[in-house]
């Protein structure tokens, strides 16, 4: 399996996790306010990743110590590498990248939670949020990364497919939709920031930092603008655990790790499948049915993703 294929499969798994998480976020908003939900889910994600990093470090240390004659050499090599990094200043991308990713992710998540608070139709919310598939290649133009015609065609197919899938009774904008449009722009920024920093640092460690940044910002907003009720938080424990551990700790870490080997335009298309998985999740878990219109929408989105994975030819 090539690195590119592995990265794409990880992003596909990410989209699945996020698609189901939309239900968790909607349920969570029945009990707690946006800052509270965002802050708590972020701390959960950060703690899970911190535990993983500790376990990983312990296993690596045990593996090195278990090879005679290599432990001392490895330790000296690691110290030399750390000293070199400090001199060259190359450690900073981990912390600076984690802080930048955390600020942008917090902004996107808060806008999404606030949009959900004003109760737009779930399908329309999913469609508006996933508009980052259009914004990412557009931003790429200004970054002097011109997507080929194949990517643009895939974006058009995916946009049409998500419209058929999510919008049933005409397209109108209300207050919640405005927040979700801003959320799509913020998620575009997050994809581009991750694309910049992910090759420069350890993906899991950077994701851990970004979640603690989200948690701190969420806590500040919670204390300043919301009333914290422990009883309500306890009622929202299941949505918080799913959104924090799976959607946050697992999903966003998979995104950072996978984007090292995938172009941002293709990554945005793959992650936009969360809208499709949300509908399919309702089909399987809630016994809902797909209309002909929705089925055509799913087919168009899948076709767009497949088109984006085809080998490049003549730069297109």
GROMACS .gro file of C-alpha atoms in nm:
model
  316
    1UNK     CA    1   0.000   0.000   0.000
    2UNK     CA    2   0.140   0.340  -0.100
    3UNK     CA    3   0.160   0.630   0.145
    4UNK     CA    4  -0.094   0.822  -0.061
    5UNK     CA    5  -0.344   0.535  -0.053
    6UNK     CA    6  -0.294   0.487   0.320
    7UNK     CA    7  -0.349   0.858   0.380
    8UNK     CA    8  -0.668   0.853   0.173
    9UNK     CA    9  -0.804   0.552   0.361
   10UNK     CA   10  -0.735   0.722   0.693
   11UNK     CA   11  -0.921   1.031   0.573
   12UNK     CA   12  -1.210   0.809   0.466
   13UNK     CA   13  -1.223   0.667   0.820
   14UNK     CA   14  -1.209   1.023   0.953
   15UNK     CA   15  -1.511   1.120   0.743
   16UNK     CA   16  -1.705   0.822   0.881
   17UNK     CA   17  -1.627   0.917   1.241
   18UNK     CA   18  -1.725   1.281   1.179
   19UNK     CA   19  -2.047   1.184   1.001
   20UNK     CA   20  -2.171   0.997   1.307
   21UNK     CA   21  -2.041   1.274   1.535
   22UNK     CA   22  -2.292   1.522   1.389
   23UNK     CA   23  -2.565   1.335   1.577
   24UNK     CA   24  -2.361   1.349   1.899
   25UNK     CA   25  -2.311   1.724   1.865
   26UNK     CA   26  -2.683   1.781   1.805
   27UNK     CA   27  -2.774   1.570   2.109
   28UNK     CA   28  -2.515   1.741   2.327
   29UNK     CA   29  -2.662   2.083   2.254
   30UNK     CA   30  -2.986   1.974   2.424
   31UNK     CA   31  -2.807   1.983   2.759
   32UNK     CA   32  -2.511   2.224   2.748
   33UNK     CA   33  -2.406   2.546   2.577
   34UNK     CA   34  -2.154   2.567   2.287
   35UNK     CA   35  -1.849   2.685   2.486
   36UNK     CA   36  -1.906   2.418   2.751
   37UNK     CA   37  -1.945   2.140   2.496
   38UNK     CA   38  -1.645   2.252   2.292
   39UNK     CA   39  -1.419   2.296   2.593
   40UNK     CA   40  -1.503   1.963   2.756
   41UNK     CA   41  -1.481   1.756   2.438
   42UNK     CA   42  -1.145   1.917   2.362
   43UNK     CA   43  -1.003   1.830   2.704
   44UNK     CA   44  -1.122   1.471   2.660
   45UNK     CA   45  -0.949   1.450   2.323
   46UNK     CA   46  -0.628   1.603   2.461
   47UNK     CA   47  -0.619   1.366   2.761
   48UNK     CA   48  -0.668   1.060   2.539
   49UNK     CA   49  -0.383   1.167   2.312
   50UNK     CA   50  -0.161   1.251   2.609
   51UNK     CA   51  -0.213   0.898   2.745
   52UNK     CA   52  -0.137   0.754   2.402
   53UNK     CA   53   0.185   0.955   2.375
   54UNK     CA   54   0.293   0.831   2.718
   55UNK     CA   55   0.224   0.469   2.628
   56UNK     CA   56   0.399   0.509   2.293
   57UNK     CA   57   0.706   0.658   2.457
   58UNK     CA   58   0.718   0.375   2.714
   59UNK     CA   59   0.699   0.109   2.441
   60UNK     CA   60   0.968   0.280   2.235
   61UNK     CA   61   1.196   0.303   2.537
   62UNK     CA   62   1.135  -0.062   2.624
   63UNK     CA   63   1.204  -0.170   2.266
   64UNK     CA   64   1.533   0.022   2.252
   65UNK     CA   65   1.647  -0.106   2.590
   66UNK     CA   66   1.570  -0.461   2.485
   67UNK     CA   67   1.832  -0.459   2.208
   68UNK     CA   68   2.183  -0.518   2.354
   69UNK     CA   69   2.443  -0.261   2.261
   70UNK     CA   70   2.194  -0.029   2.090
   71UNK     CA   71   2.025   0.143   2.385
   72UNK     CA   72   2.324   0.365   2.472
   73UNK     CA   73   2.387   0.452   2.108
   74UNK     CA   74   2.021   0.541   2.056
   75UNK     CA   75   2.017   0.758   2.366
   76UNK     CA   76   2.327   0.947   2.253
   77UNK     CA   77   2.177   0.984   1.907
   78UNK     CA   78   1.851   1.121   2.048
   79UNK     CA   79   2.035   1.371   2.267
   80UNK     CA   80   2.242   1.488   1.973
   81UNK     CA   81   1.929   1.522   1.762
   82UNK     CA   82   1.751   1.718   2.036
   83UNK     CA   83   2.048   1.951   2.076
   84UNK     CA   84   2.058   2.004   1.702
   85UNK     CA   85   1.689   2.081   1.693
   86UNK     CA   86   1.723   2.334   1.971
   87UNK     CA   87   2.010   2.506   1.792
   88UNK     CA   88   1.831   2.511   1.461
   89UNK     CA   89   1.501   2.612   1.613
   90UNK     CA   90   1.319   2.322   1.445
   91UNK     CA   91   1.136   2.216   1.762
   92UNK     CA   92   0.910   2.523   1.742
   93UNK     CA   93   0.689   2.399   1.453
   94UNK     CA   94   0.537   2.140   1.689
   95UNK     CA   95   0.423   2.395   1.946
   96UNK     CA   96   0.358   2.682   1.707
   97UNK     CA   97   0.171   2.450   1.472
   98UNK     CA   98  -0.031   2.302   1.757
   99UNK     CA   99  -0.128   2.647   1.882
  100UNK     CA  100  -0.225   2.769   1.532
  101UNK     CA  101  -0.423   2.454   1.459
  102UNK     CA  102  -0.593   2.480   1.798
  103UNK     CA  103  -0.703   2.840   1.750
  104UNK     CA  104  -0.843   2.774   1.402
  105UNK     CA  105  -1.009   2.447   1.508
  106UNK     CA  106  -1.165   2.618   1.811
  107UNK     CA  107  -1.306   2.890   1.587
  108UNK     CA  108  -1.450   2.636   1.341
  109UNK     CA  109  -1.595   2.413   1.612
  110UNK     CA  110  -1.755   2.701   1.800
  111UNK     CA  111  -1.915   2.837   1.484
  112UNK     CA  112  -2.050   2.490   1.406
  113UNK     CA  113  -2.186   2.438   1.758
  114UNK     CA  114  -2.348   2.781   1.756
  115UNK     CA  115  -2.506   2.710   1.417
  116UNK     CA  116  -2.645   2.382   1.551
  117UNK     CA  117  -2.780   2.569   1.855
  118UNK     CA  118  -3.012   2.768   1.631
  119UNK     CA  119  -3.148   2.435   1.498
  120UNK     CA  120  -3.119   2.447   1.121
  121UNK     CA  121  -3.220   2.131   0.938
  122UNK     CA  122  -2.944   1.873   0.994
  123UNK     CA  123  -2.911   1.799   0.622
  124UNK     CA  124  -2.867   2.164   0.532
  125UNK     CA  125  -2.617   2.209   0.816
  126UNK     CA  126  -2.410   1.921   0.680
  127UNK     CA  127  -2.419   2.065   0.329
  128UNK     CA  128  -2.313   2.416   0.436
  129UNK     CA  129  -2.033   2.288   0.659
  130UNK     CA  130  -1.895   2.072   0.376
  131UNK     CA  131  -1.866   2.372   0.144
  132UNK     CA  132  -1.498   2.376   0.239
  133UNK     CA  133  -1.454   2.140  -0.057
  134UNK     CA  134  -1.506   2.445  -0.279
  135UNK     CA  135  -1.313   2.690  -0.062
  136UNK     CA  136  -0.996   2.479  -0.028
  137UNK     CA  137  -0.905   2.474  -0.400
  138UNK     CA  138  -1.005   2.841  -0.431
  139UNK     CA  139  -0.765   2.930  -0.150
  140UNK     CA  140  -0.505   2.711  -0.320
  141UNK     CA  141  -0.505   2.952  -0.614
  142UNK     CA  142  -0.392   3.237  -0.388
  143UNK     CA  143  -0.124   3.008  -0.241
  144UNK     CA  144   0.003   2.944  -0.596
  145UNK     CA  145  -0.119   2.582  -0.585
  146UNK     CA  146  -0.339   2.559  -0.891
  147UNK     CA  147  -0.563   2.249  -0.882
  148UNK     CA  148  -0.606   2.062  -1.211
  149UNK     CA  149  -0.931   2.037  -1.404
  150UNK     CA  150  -0.990   1.692  -1.255
  151UNK     CA  151  -1.008   1.838  -0.904
  152UNK     CA  152  -1.241   2.119  -1.011
  153UNK     CA  153  -1.473   1.869  -1.180
  154UNK     CA  154  -1.469   1.656  -0.864
  155UNK     CA  155  -1.557   1.962  -0.655
  156UNK     CA  156  -1.854   2.045  -0.880
  157UNK     CA  157  -1.979   1.685  -0.871
  158UNK     CA  158  -1.947   1.669  -0.491
  159UNK     CA  159  -2.123   2.005  -0.443
  160UNK     CA  160  -2.413   1.897  -0.665
  161UNK     CA  161  -2.430   1.561  -0.490
  162UNK     CA  162  -2.439   1.712  -0.142
  163UNK     CA  163  -2.708   1.959  -0.249
  164UNK     CA  164  -2.930   1.672  -0.368
  165UNK     CA  165  -2.846   1.474  -0.056
  166UNK     CA  166  -2.898   1.746   0.203
  167UNK     CA  167  -3.133   2.013   0.069
  168UNK     CA  168  -3.491   1.892   0.020
  169UNK     CA  169  -3.718   2.198   0.041
  170UNK     CA  170  -3.527   2.479  -0.124
  171UNK     CA  171  -3.224   2.671  -0.005
  172UNK     CA  172  -3.277   2.961   0.233
  173UNK     CA  173  -3.036   3.113   0.484
  174UNK     CA  174  -3.116   3.191   0.846
  175UNK     CA  175  -2.905   3.295   1.145
  176UNK     CA  176  -2.775   2.945   1.212
  177UNK     CA  177  -2.680   2.900   0.847
  178UNK     CA  178  -2.472   3.216   0.862
  179UNK     CA  179  -2.266   3.070   1.145
  180UNK     CA  180  -2.224   2.748   0.947
  181UNK     CA  181  -2.100   2.938   0.640
  182UNK     CA  182  -1.835   3.099   0.859
  183UNK     CA  183  -1.767   2.751   1.001
  184UNK     CA  184  -1.697   2.620   0.648
  185UNK     CA  185  -1.447   2.904   0.596
  186UNK     CA  186  -1.280   2.824   0.930
  187UNK     CA  187  -1.252   2.453   0.848
  188UNK     CA  188  -1.094   2.554   0.518
  189UNK     CA  189  -0.833   2.744   0.717
  190UNK     CA  190  -0.780   2.443   0.942
  191UNK     CA  191  -0.718   2.211   0.646
  192UNK     CA  192  -0.464   2.454   0.501
  193UNK     CA  193  -0.289   2.511   0.835
  194UNK     CA  194  -0.266   2.135   0.891
  195UNK     CA  195  -0.132   2.093   0.538
  196UNK     CA  196   0.145   2.342   0.620
  197UNK     CA  197   0.249   2.210   0.963
  198UNK     CA  198   0.183   1.834   0.941
  199UNK     CA  199   0.508   1.750   0.753
  200UNK     CA  200   0.710   1.953   1.006
  201UNK     CA  201   0.613   1.783   1.334
  202UNK     CA  202   0.481   1.471   1.503
  203UNK     CA  203   0.112   1.453   1.408
  204UNK     CA  204  -0.020   1.303   1.732
  205UNK     CA  205   0.175   1.545   1.953
  206UNK     CA  206   0.059   1.843   1.747
  207UNK     CA  207  -0.301   1.722   1.765
  208UNK     CA  208  -0.268   1.687   2.143
  209UNK     CA  209  -0.151   2.047   2.172
  210UNK     CA  210  -0.429   2.177   1.948
  211UNK     CA  211  -0.695   2.017   2.170
  212UNK     CA  212  -0.561   2.162   2.492
  213UNK     CA  213  -0.557   2.503   2.320
  214UNK     CA  214  -0.922   2.442   2.222
  215UNK     CA  215  -1.004   2.338   2.577
  216UNK     CA  216  -0.846   2.649   2.732
  217UNK     CA  217  -1.028   2.880   2.490
  218UNK     CA  218  -1.355   2.694   2.546
  219UNK     CA  219  -1.315   2.719   2.925
  220UNK     CA  220  -1.256   3.094   2.902
  221UNK     CA  221  -1.571   3.140   2.694
  222UNK     CA  222  -1.768   2.911   2.924
  223UNK     CA  223  -1.672   3.102   3.240
  224UNK     CA  224  -1.737   3.441   3.080
  225UNK     CA  225  -2.065   3.380   2.898
  226UNK     CA  226  -2.235   3.059   3.016
  227UNK     CA  227  -2.381   2.908   3.333
  228UNK     CA  228  -2.214   2.577   3.415
  229UNK     CA  229  -2.451   2.309   3.548
  230UNK     CA  230  -2.289   1.982   3.650
  231UNK     CA  231  -2.620   1.795   3.626
  232UNK     CA  232  -2.661   1.898   3.262
  233UNK     CA  233  -2.302   1.806   3.182
  234UNK     CA  234  -2.360   1.459   3.327
  235UNK     CA  235  -2.666   1.418   3.107
  236UNK     CA  236  -2.452   1.498   2.803
  237UNK     CA  237  -2.177   1.249   2.893
  238UNK     CA  238  -2.231   1.014   2.598
  239UNK     CA  239  -2.228   1.285   2.325
  240UNK     CA  240  -1.926   1.442   2.497
  241UNK     CA  241  -1.735   1.114   2.507
  242UNK     CA  242  -1.803   1.038   2.141
  243UNK     CA  243  -1.729   1.393   2.024
  244UNK     CA  244  -1.419   1.414   2.244
  245UNK     CA  245  -1.259   1.072   2.219
  246UNK     CA  246  -1.359   0.955   1.869
  247UNK     CA  247  -1.444   1.266   1.668
  248UNK     CA  248  -1.176   1.473   1.839
  249UNK     CA  249  -0.893   1.254   1.966
  250UNK     CA  250  -0.913   0.995   1.688
  251UNK     CA  251  -1.067   1.188   1.397
  252UNK     CA  252  -0.861   1.507   1.398
  253UNK     CA  253  -0.541   1.315   1.471
  254UNK     CA  254  -0.608   1.089   1.173
  255UNK     CA  255  -0.656   1.406   0.966
  256UNK     CA  256  -0.318   1.548   1.069
  257UNK     CA  257  -0.136   1.218   1.017
  258UNK     CA  258  -0.305   1.143   0.682
  259UNK     CA  259  -0.262   1.490   0.531
  260UNK     CA  260   0.114   1.440   0.528
  261UNK     CA  261   0.066   1.216   0.225
  262UNK     CA  262  -0.239   1.375   0.056
  263UNK     CA  263  -0.301   1.700  -0.130
  264UNK     CA  264  -0.529   1.943   0.063
  265UNK     CA  265  -0.785   1.954  -0.223
  266UNK     CA  266  -0.818   1.575  -0.228
  267UNK     CA  267  -0.823   1.565   0.154
  268UNK     CA  268  -1.116   1.809   0.162
  269UNK     CA  269  -1.310   1.594  -0.086
  270UNK     CA  270  -1.252   1.280   0.118
  271UNK     CA  271  -1.348   1.448   0.445
  272UNK     CA  272  -1.664   1.591   0.286
  273UNK     CA  273  -1.794   1.234   0.279
  274UNK     CA  274  -1.898   1.298   0.639
  275UNK     CA  275  -2.225   1.431   0.495
  276UNK     CA  276  -2.284   1.103   0.313
  277UNK     CA  277  -2.193   0.895   0.618
  278UNK     CA  278  -2.430   1.103   0.832
  279UNK     CA  279  -2.717   1.012   0.598
  280UNK     CA  280  -2.610   0.648   0.576
  281UNK     CA  281  -2.580   0.637   0.954
  282UNK     CA  282  -2.943   0.746   0.981
  283UNK     CA  283  -3.033   0.478   0.727
  284UNK     CA  284  -2.863   0.199   0.923
  285UNK     CA  285  -2.903   0.312   1.286
  286UNK     CA  286  -3.239   0.489   1.274
  287UNK     CA  287  -3.414   0.292   1.002
  288UNK     CA  288  -3.446   0.590   0.770
  289UNK     CA  289  -3.480   0.546   0.393
  290UNK     CA  290  -3.312   0.720   0.100
  291UNK     CA  291  -3.520   0.882  -0.172
  292UNK     CA  292  -3.418   0.863  -0.537
  293UNK     CA  293  -3.290   1.222  -0.508
  294UNK     CA  294  -3.073   1.135  -0.206
  295UNK     CA  295  -2.943   0.820  -0.372
  296UNK     CA  296  -2.833   1.022  -0.677
  297UNK     CA  297  -2.663   1.266  -0.441
  298UNK     CA  298  -2.466   0.986  -0.274
  299UNK     CA  299  -2.362   0.850  -0.612
  300UNK     CA  300  -2.238   1.192  -0.727
  301UNK     CA  301  -2.032   1.248  -0.411
  302UNK     CA  302  -1.873   0.903  -0.433
  303UNK     CA  303  -1.802   0.960  -0.803
  304UNK     CA  304  -1.631   1.288  -0.716
  305UNK     CA  305  -1.409   1.120  -0.458
  306UNK     CA  306  -1.315   0.841  -0.699
  307UNK     CA  307  -1.238   1.096  -0.971
  308UNK     CA  308  -1.007   1.285  -0.734
  309UNK     CA  309  -0.809   0.962  -0.670
  310UNK     CA  310  -0.742   0.885  -1.037
  311UNK     CA  311  -0.376   0.913  -1.144
  312UNK     CA  312  -0.273   1.255  -1.270
  313UNK     CA  313  -0.222   1.299  -1.643
  314UNK     CA  314  -0.057   1.602  -1.799
  315UNK     CA  315  -0.076   1.785  -1.467
  316UNK     CA  316  -0.453   1.761  -1.456
   0.00000   0.00000   0.00000
